[in-house]
């Protein structure tokens, strides 16, 4: 249609696959001008902040409406997206190179930090605005152009809204292109297209693995940043502050219904404090309110879709069949699953081996600290993790032995800060977001020498 914005690929099926090509070509064409103008990039990002402030209520309402976010989660997500954009304002002046010594007389040796070029961004549905802006804002700030494909569940908050915000902020035409469509329709074409030099993907480990394979095996090898699934252990040692552990576990498990890659996926409780911990966890979870996500006092809202609801219910059923005790539960209402707590879950149960992505908290008992560490590392994932102890030295010693990208002592597994490296190990992905670490992802180093005298 005539009123379709230039940054949006319209149509469906083959039309959208074909839309990837013009989108990437336009982004490639406009890359050089953006890369040479850091002041423009800073100004656009400053304007993005103004647009986000002016549209705050509208953005929050869209997050509630489209992704099922509770009001408090939507407010937190807006703040996260705002702060990552605020941090990105400064990247244009931080992309520093180096002058390095040369072993040859008369030779000058320079290392330039340059944009990688065109970046393809594939963002998820669970925290769509923030996890899009986490890649998009620094990518553009560092002089790259971008083609964005949001999750098909959240095309507005993960894509169209971002395109509109940047358009209002004065981003030059052709710098950002948004392609909306199902991953199984355009995903392969998007990743395998020869123009993008980098693919930034946030989503499941299974899809991330395929993207990594395609990026490395295509006609042109691409770099990737993959932020994938998690199986966060929440270890409570025998000297832990139980009340603090309970409040952190409740927040880490049930925020956004457990639909966060960092969500606490399993409690590992030392047998000495198990009973007290479980009793207080059940009591705290009983106080959570499930219902309409738009209401300010709602803690548990709807799961993203019916397919995910059925998958969560199947995990609960299998865990109980395997000997787990259901301490807290309830009937599903539409797509709203009330908080569930399962005790005496076997370490080999699928509910503790796989990412749950729902409001279900399984508890495993550990004989001692040694077994707790073994259980914490008994996973193919390695994103976030937690250990509770009153002894800081003990906590640091334990944390250093956990194979994960992030470990929080006496805190929540859900923790994302703009100045700290965010990323995982093993099947939780590769690369790091946030802070100066994202500059290593979204730029390339170019070594240039100049010989002024004969060798």
Coordinates of C-alpha atoms in Angstrom, one line a residue:
X1 CA 0.0 0.0 0.0
X2 CA 1.0 3.6 -0.6
X3 CA 1.0 4.4 3.1
X4 CA 3.4 1.6 4.0
X5 CA 6.6 3.1 5.6
X6 CA 9.8 2.6 3.7
X7 CA 11.4 0.6 6.6
X8 CA 8.6 -2.1 6.5
X9 CA 8.6 -5.1 4.1
X10 CA 4.9 -5.7 3.3
X11 CA 3.3 -8.8 1.9
X12 CA 3.5 -12.4 2.9
X13 CA 5.2 -15.7 2.0
X14 CA 7.4 -15.4 -1.1
X15 CA 6.9 -11.6 -1.0
X16 CA 8.4 -11.4 2.4
X17 CA 11.3 -13.6 1.5
X18 CA 11.9 -11.4 -1.5
X19 CA 11.6 -8.4 0.8
X20 CA 14.7 -9.5 2.7
X21 CA 16.8 -8.8 -0.4
X22 CA 15.8 -5.2 -1.0
X23 CA 16.0 -4.6 2.8
X24 CA 19.5 -5.9 3.0
X25 CA 20.6 -4.1 -0.2
X26 CA 19.2 -0.8 1.0
X27 CA 20.8 -1.2 4.4
X28 CA 24.1 -2.0 2.7
X29 CA 23.8 1.1 0.4
X30 CA 23.2 3.4 3.4
X31 CA 25.9 2.0 5.7
X32 CA 28.8 4.2 4.7
X33 CA 27.1 7.5 5.3
X34 CA 25.9 6.5 8.8
X35 CA 29.3 5.1 9.7
X36 CA 31.0 8.4 9.0
X37 CA 28.6 10.6 11.1
X38 CA 28.8 9.8 14.8
X39 CA 27.1 13.1 15.7
X40 CA 24.1 12.1 13.7
X41 CA 23.9 8.8 15.4
X42 CA 24.1 10.4 18.8
X43 CA 21.4 12.9 17.9
X44 CA 19.0 10.2 16.6
X45 CA 19.4 8.2 19.8
X46 CA 18.8 11.2 21.9
X47 CA 15.6 11.8 20.0
X48 CA 14.7 8.1 20.5
X49 CA 14.8 8.7 24.2
X50 CA 12.4 11.7 23.8
X51 CA 10.0 9.6 21.7
X52 CA 10.1 6.8 24.2
X53 CA 9.3 9.2 27.0
X54 CA 6.4 10.8 25.1
X55 CA 5.0 7.4 24.1
X56 CA 5.7 5.6 27.4
X57 CA 2.0 4.8 28.3
X58 CA 1.3 3.7 24.7
X59 CA 4.3 1.4 24.7
X60 CA 3.4 -0.1 28.0
X61 CA -0.2 -0.7 26.9
X62 CA 1.1 -2.5 23.7
X63 CA 3.4 -4.7 25.8
X64 CA 0.4 -5.7 27.9
X65 CA -1.9 -6.3 25.0
X66 CA 0.5 -8.1 22.6
X67 CA 2.8 -10.2 24.9
X68 CA 0.6 -10.7 27.9
X69 CA 2.9 -8.7 30.1
X70 CA 1.6 -7.7 33.5
X71 CA 1.6 -4.0 34.0
X72 CA 4.6 -4.1 36.3
X73 CA 6.6 -6.2 33.8
X74 CA 5.7 -3.9 31.0
X75 CA 6.9 -0.9 33.1
X76 CA 10.2 -2.7 33.9
X77 CA 10.6 -3.6 30.2
X78 CA 10.1 0.0 29.1
X79 CA 12.8 1.1 31.7
X80 CA 15.2 -1.5 30.4
X81 CA 14.7 -0.5 26.8
X82 CA 15.1 3.2 27.7
X83 CA 18.3 2.6 29.7
X84 CA 20.0 0.5 27.0
X85 CA 19.2 3.2 24.5
X86 CA 20.5 5.9 26.9
X87 CA 23.7 3.9 27.2
X88 CA 23.9 3.6 23.5
X89 CA 24.0 7.4 23.0
X90 CA 27.6 7.3 24.1
X91 CA 28.9 4.5 21.9
X92 CA 29.6 6.7 18.8
X93 CA 32.4 8.4 20.8
X94 CA 33.7 5.3 22.5
X95 CA 34.6 3.2 19.5
X96 CA 38.3 3.8 19.9
X97 CA 41.2 2.3 17.9
X98 CA 44.8 2.0 18.8
X99 CA 48.3 2.9 17.6
X100 CA 50.5 -0.2 18.3
X101 CA 54.3 -0.6 18.0
X102 CA 55.7 -2.2 14.9
X103 CA 58.7 -4.5 14.7
X104 CA 59.8 -2.8 11.4
X105 CA 61.7 0.5 11.4
X106 CA 59.8 3.4 9.7
X107 CA 56.5 1.6 9.9
X108 CA 53.4 3.1 11.6
X109 CA 50.8 0.6 12.8
X110 CA 47.2 1.5 13.4
X111 CA 44.2 -0.5 14.6
X112 CA 40.9 0.9 13.6
X113 CA 37.6 -0.1 15.1
X114 CA 34.9 0.0 12.4
X115 CA 31.3 -1.0 12.0
X116 CA 30.7 -4.6 10.8
X117 CA 28.3 -3.3 8.2
X118 CA 24.7 -4.7 8.0
X119 CA 23.4 -6.6 11.0
X120 CA 20.5 -8.9 10.9
X121 CA 18.5 -8.9 14.2
X122 CA 16.0 -11.6 15.1
X123 CA 14.3 -10.8 18.4
X124 CA 12.0 -12.9 20.7
X125 CA 8.5 -12.6 22.0
X126 CA 9.0 -12.7 25.8
X127 CA 10.7 -9.3 26.3
X128 CA 10.2 -8.0 22.8
X129 CA 10.9 -4.3 23.1
X130 CA 14.0 -4.5 25.4
X131 CA 15.6 -7.5 23.6
X132 CA 15.1 -5.8 20.3
X133 CA 16.6 -2.5 21.5
X134 CA 19.4 -4.3 23.2
X135 CA 20.8 -5.2 19.8
X136 CA 19.3 -2.4 17.6
X137 CA 20.3 0.6 19.6
X138 CA 24.0 -0.2 20.0
X139 CA 24.2 -1.6 16.4
X140 CA 23.0 1.7 15.0
X141 CA 25.0 3.7 17.5
X142 CA 28.2 2.0 16.4
X143 CA 27.6 2.9 12.7
X144 CA 25.9 -0.3 11.4
X145 CA 22.7 -0.5 9.5
X146 CA 20.1 -3.1 10.5
X147 CA 17.4 -5.4 9.2
X148 CA 15.1 -6.5 12.0
X149 CA 12.8 -9.6 12.1
X150 CA 10.7 -9.6 15.3
X151 CA 9.0 -12.8 16.6
X152 CA 5.7 -13.5 14.9
X153 CA 3.9 -13.4 18.3
X154 CA 5.0 -9.8 18.9
X155 CA 5.4 -8.1 15.6
X156 CA 4.4 -4.7 17.0
X157 CA 6.4 -4.4 20.2
X158 CA 9.4 -6.3 18.8
X159 CA 9.5 -4.6 15.4
X160 CA 6.9 -2.2 14.1
X161 CA 6.9 0.0 17.2
X162 CA 10.7 0.2 17.1
X163 CA 10.7 1.2 13.4
X164 CA 8.2 3.9 14.2
X165 CA 10.1 5.2 17.1
X166 CA 13.3 5.5 15.1
X167 CA 11.4 7.1 12.2
X168 CA 10.0 9.8 14.5
X169 CA 13.5 10.3 16.0
X170 CA 14.9 11.2 12.5
X171 CA 16.8 8.1 11.5
X172 CA 17.7 8.5 7.9
X173 CA 15.7 6.3 5.4
X174 CA 17.3 3.0 4.5
X175 CA 19.2 2.6 7.7
X176 CA 16.7 0.3 9.4
X177 CA 14.4 -2.2 7.7
X178 CA 11.7 -4.3 9.5
X179 CA 10.5 -7.6 8.1
X180 CA 7.5 -9.2 9.7
X181 CA 6.7 -12.8 9.2
X182 CA 6.9 -16.4 10.5
X183 CA 10.4 -17.7 11.1
X184 CA 9.7 -20.9 9.1
X185 CA 8.8 -18.7 6.1
X186 CA 11.6 -16.2 6.0
X187 CA 14.1 -17.3 8.7
X188 CA 16.5 -19.4 6.5
X189 CA 16.5 -16.8 3.7
X190 CA 17.1 -14.0 6.3
X191 CA 20.1 -15.8 7.9
X192 CA 21.6 -17.1 4.6
X193 CA 21.4 -13.9 2.7
X194 CA 25.0 -12.8 1.6
X195 CA 24.8 -9.2 2.7
X196 CA 24.5 -9.2 6.5
X197 CA 27.9 -9.6 8.1
X198 CA 26.5 -10.4 11.5
X199 CA 23.4 -12.1 12.9
X200 CA 22.1 -11.2 16.4
X201 CA 19.6 -13.8 17.6
X202 CA 17.7 -14.1 20.9
X203 CA 15.5 -17.2 21.3
X204 CA 15.6 -20.9 21.8
X205 CA 18.7 -23.0 21.8
X206 CA 17.4 -25.3 19.1
X207 CA 16.8 -22.4 16.7
X208 CA 20.0 -20.7 17.7
X209 CA 22.0 -23.8 16.9
X210 CA 20.5 -23.9 13.4
X211 CA 21.3 -20.2 12.9
X212 CA 24.9 -20.7 14.0
X213 CA 25.3 -23.6 11.6
X214 CA 23.8 -21.7 8.7
X215 CA 25.8 -18.5 9.5
X216 CA 29.0 -20.5 9.4
X217 CA 28.3 -22.7 6.4
X218 CA 26.7 -20.2 4.0
X219 CA 28.4 -18.7 0.9
X220 CA 29.8 -16.0 3.2
X221 CA 30.7 -16.8 6.8
X222 CA 28.9 -14.5 9.3
X223 CA 29.7 -13.7 12.9
X224 CA 26.9 -14.3 15.4
X225 CA 25.7 -13.3 18.9
X226 CA 23.4 -16.0 20.2
X227 CA 21.5 -15.4 23.5
X228 CA 19.6 -18.7 24.0
X229 CA 17.8 -20.7 26.5
X230 CA 18.6 -21.2 30.2
X231 CA 18.2 -23.6 33.1
X232 CA 19.1 -21.4 36.0
X233 CA 19.9 -23.2 39.2
X234 CA 19.0 -21.5 42.5
X235 CA 21.2 -23.1 45.2
X236 CA 20.4 -22.5 48.8
X237 CA 23.3 -23.6 51.1
X238 CA 22.9 -24.6 54.7
X239 CA 23.9 -21.1 56.1
X240 CA 21.6 -19.1 53.8
X241 CA 19.2 -16.3 54.9
X242 CA 16.0 -18.2 54.1
X243 CA 13.7 -15.2 54.0
X244 CA 15.9 -13.4 51.6
X245 CA 16.2 -16.6 49.5
X246 CA 12.5 -17.0 49.4
X247 CA 11.8 -13.5 48.2
X248 CA 14.5 -13.7 45.5
X249 CA 13.3 -17.1 44.3
X250 CA 9.7 -15.9 44.0
X251 CA 10.8 -12.9 41.9
X252 CA 13.3 -15.0 39.8
X253 CA 10.7 -17.7 39.1
X254 CA 7.3 -15.9 38.7
X255 CA 8.2 -12.5 37.1
X256 CA 6.6 -12.6 33.7
X257 CA 5.2 -16.0 34.5
X258 CA 8.7 -17.6 34.3
X259 CA 8.9 -16.7 30.6
X260 CA 12.4 -15.2 30.8
X261 CA 15.7 -16.9 29.8
X262 CA 17.1 -16.0 33.2
X263 CA 14.2 -17.3 35.2
X264 CA 14.9 -19.6 38.1
X265 CA 14.3 -23.1 36.6
X266 CA 15.1 -25.2 39.7
X267 CA 15.7 -24.8 43.4
X268 CA 18.6 -26.9 44.8
X269 CA 18.1 -26.9 48.6
X270 CA 20.6 -28.3 51.1
X271 CA 18.8 -30.9 53.2
X272 CA 19.4 -29.0 56.4
X273 CA 17.3 -26.1 55.4
X274 CA 15.0 -27.8 52.9
X275 CA 11.8 -28.0 55.1
X276 CA 11.9 -24.4 56.2
X277 CA 12.6 -23.1 52.7
X278 CA 9.8 -25.2 51.1
X279 CA 7.3 -24.1 53.7
X280 CA 8.1 -20.4 53.2
X281 CA 8.2 -20.7 49.4
X282 CA 4.7 -22.3 49.2
X283 CA 3.3 -19.6 51.6
X284 CA 4.8 -16.8 49.5
X285 CA 3.7 -18.2 46.1
X286 CA 0.1 -18.6 47.5
X287 CA 0.0 -14.8 47.9
X288 CA 0.6 -14.2 44.1
X289 CA -2.4 -13.0 42.2
X290 CA -3.1 -14.4 38.8
X291 CA -5.5 -12.7 36.3
X292 CA -5.9 -9.7 34.1
X293 CA -2.4 -8.4 33.2
X294 CA -3.5 -4.9 32.8
X295 CA -4.4 -4.5 36.5
X296 CA -1.6 -3.1 38.6
X297 CA -1.8 -5.8 41.3
X298 CA -1.6 -8.8 39.0
X299 CA 1.5 -10.9 39.4
X300 CA 0.7 -13.8 37.0
X301 CA -0.7 -13.1 33.5
X302 CA -1.3 -15.3 30.5
X303 CA 1.2 -17.6 28.8
X304 CA 2.1 -16.4 25.3
X305 CA 0.0 -19.0 23.5
X306 CA -1.9 -22.3 23.9
X307 CA 0.9 -24.4 22.5
X308 CA 3.2 -23.2 25.3
X309 CA 0.4 -23.8 27.9
X310 CA 0.1 -27.5 26.8
X311 CA 3.9 -28.0 26.9
X312 CA 4.0 -26.6 30.5
X313 CA 1.1 -28.8 31.6
X314 CA 2.8 -31.8 30.1
X315 CA 6.0 -31.1 32.0
X316 CA 4.0 -30.9 35.3
X317 CA 2.2 -34.1 34.6
X318 CA 5.4 -36.0 33.8
X319 CA 7.2 -34.7 36.9
X320 CA 4.3 -35.9 39.1
X321 CA 4.3 -39.3 37.3
X322 CA 8.0 -39.5 38.1
X323 CA 7.5 -39.2 41.8
X324 CA 7.4 -35.4 42.4
X325 CA 5.1 -34.0 45.1
X326 CA 2.7 -31.2 44.0
X327 CA 2.7 -28.8 46.9
X328 CA 0.9 -25.9 45.1
X329 CA -1.0 -25.9 41.9
X330 CA -4.4 -25.1 40.4
X331 CA -6.4 -25.3 37.2
X332 CA -5.4 -23.4 34.1
X333 CA -7.9 -20.7 33.1
X334 CA -7.5 -19.9 29.4
X335 CA -3.8 -19.3 29.1
X336 CA -3.3 -18.4 32.7
X337 CA -1.4 -21.1 34.7
X338 CA -1.4 -20.4 38.5
X339 CA 1.9 -20.8 40.4
X340 CA 3.0 -24.4 40.8
X341 CA 5.6 -25.8 43.2
X342 CA 6.9 -29.4 43.0
X343 CA 9.1 -30.9 45.7
X344 CA 11.3 -34.1 45.7
X345 CA 11.8 -33.8 41.9
X346 CA 14.2 -36.3 40.6
X347 CA 17.4 -34.7 39.1
X348 CA 16.8 -36.6 35.8
X349 CA 13.2 -35.3 35.4
X350 CA 12.6 -33.4 32.2
X351 CA 11.2 -30.5 34.2
X352 CA 14.7 -29.8 35.7
X353 CA 16.6 -30.8 32.6
X354 CA 14.7 -28.5 30.2
X355 CA 13.8 -24.9 30.2
X356 CA 10.2 -24.6 31.6
X357 CA 9.3 -21.1 30.5
X358 CA 6.3 -21.1 32.8
X359 CA 5.2 -20.5 36.5
X360 CA 6.4 -23.8 37.8
X361 CA 9.1 -24.2 40.5
X362 CA 10.7 -27.6 40.9
X363 CA 12.7 -28.3 44.1
X364 CA 15.7 -30.8 44.4
X365 CA 17.3 -31.8 47.7
X366 CA 21.1 -31.9 47.9
X367 CA 23.0 -33.8 50.6
X368 CA 25.7 -31.1 51.0
X369 CA 27.5 -28.3 49.1
X370 CA 29.4 -30.7 46.9
X371 CA 26.3 -32.4 45.6
X372 CA 24.6 -29.0 45.2
X373 CA 27.4 -27.8 42.9
X374 CA 27.3 -31.0 40.9
X375 CA 23.5 -30.6 40.5
X376 CA 23.9 -27.0 39.5
X377 CA 26.3 -27.9 36.7
X378 CA 24.3 -30.9 35.6
X379 CA 22.8 -29.2 32.6
X380 CA 23.5 -28.4 29.0
X381 CA 22.7 -24.7 29.7
X382 CA 24.8 -22.0 31.4
X383 CA 23.1 -18.6 31.4
X384 CA 22.2 -17.3 34.8
X385 CA 22.6 -18.9 38.3
X386 CA 22.2 -18.2 42.0
X387 CA 23.8 -19.3 45.2
X388 CA 22.6 -18.2 48.7
X389 CA 25.0 -18.2 51.7
X390 CA 25.8 -15.7 54.5
X391 CA 29.5 -16.3 53.9
X392 CA 30.8 -14.1 51.1
X393 CA 34.0 -16.1 50.6
X394 CA 32.0 -19.3 50.5
X395 CA 29.7 -17.8 48.0
X396 CA 32.5 -16.6 45.7
X397 CA 34.2 -19.9 45.9
X398 CA 31.0 -21.7 44.9
X399 CA 30.1 -19.2 42.2
X400 CA 33.5 -19.5 40.5
X401 CA 32.8 -23.2 40.1
X402 CA 29.5 -22.8 38.3
X403 CA 29.7 -23.0 34.5
X404 CA 27.6 -20.1 33.6
X405 CA 27.8 -16.6 32.1
X406 CA 26.3 -15.0 35.2
X407 CA 26.1 -16.0 38.9
X408 CA 24.4 -13.9 41.5
X409 CA 25.2 -14.4 45.2
X410 CA 22.1 -13.7 47.4
X411 CA 20.2 -12.2 44.5
X412 CA 17.7 -13.0 41.8
X413 CA 18.5 -15.0 38.7
X414 CA 16.7 -12.3 36.7
X415 CA 19.3 -9.5 36.5
X416 CA 20.2 -7.5 33.4
X417 CA 22.2 -4.3 33.8
X418 CA 23.4 -2.0 31.0
X419 CA 27.0 -1.9 32.2
X420 CA 27.6 -5.6 32.8
X421 CA 28.3 -8.4 30.3
X422 CA 25.1 -10.5 29.5
X423 CA 25.5 -13.9 27.9
X424 CA 25.8 -17.6 28.5
X425 CA 28.0 -20.7 28.2
X426 CA 27.3 -24.1 26.6
X427 CA 23.9 -24.3 25.0
X428 CA 22.9 -20.9 26.3
X429 CA 24.8 -19.1 23.5
X430 CA 27.8 -17.2 22.5
X431 CA 28.8 -13.5 22.7
X432 CA 28.1 -10.8 25.3
X433 CA 25.7 -7.9 25.3
X434 CA 25.7 -4.6 27.2
X435 CA 28.5 -2.2 28.3
X436 CA 31.7 -2.1 26.3
X437 CA 31.4 -5.8 25.6
X438 CA 28.8 -5.2 22.9
X439 CA 31.3 -3.0 21.0
X440 CA 33.4 -6.1 20.5
X441 CA 30.4 -7.8 18.9
X442 CA 29.1 -5.1 16.6
X443 CA 32.5 -3.7 15.4
X444 CA 35.4 -5.2 13.6
X445 CA 39.1 -4.5 14.0
X446 CA 41.0 -3.3 10.9
X447 CA 44.8 -3.3 11.1
X448 CA 46.5 -0.8 8.8
X449 CA 50.2 -0.1 8.5
X450 CA 52.1 2.7 6.7
X451 CA 55.7 2.2 5.7
X452 CA 57.6 5.6 5.5
X453 CA 61.1 4.3 4.8
X454 CA 62.7 1.4 3.0
X455 CA 62.9 -1.9 4.9

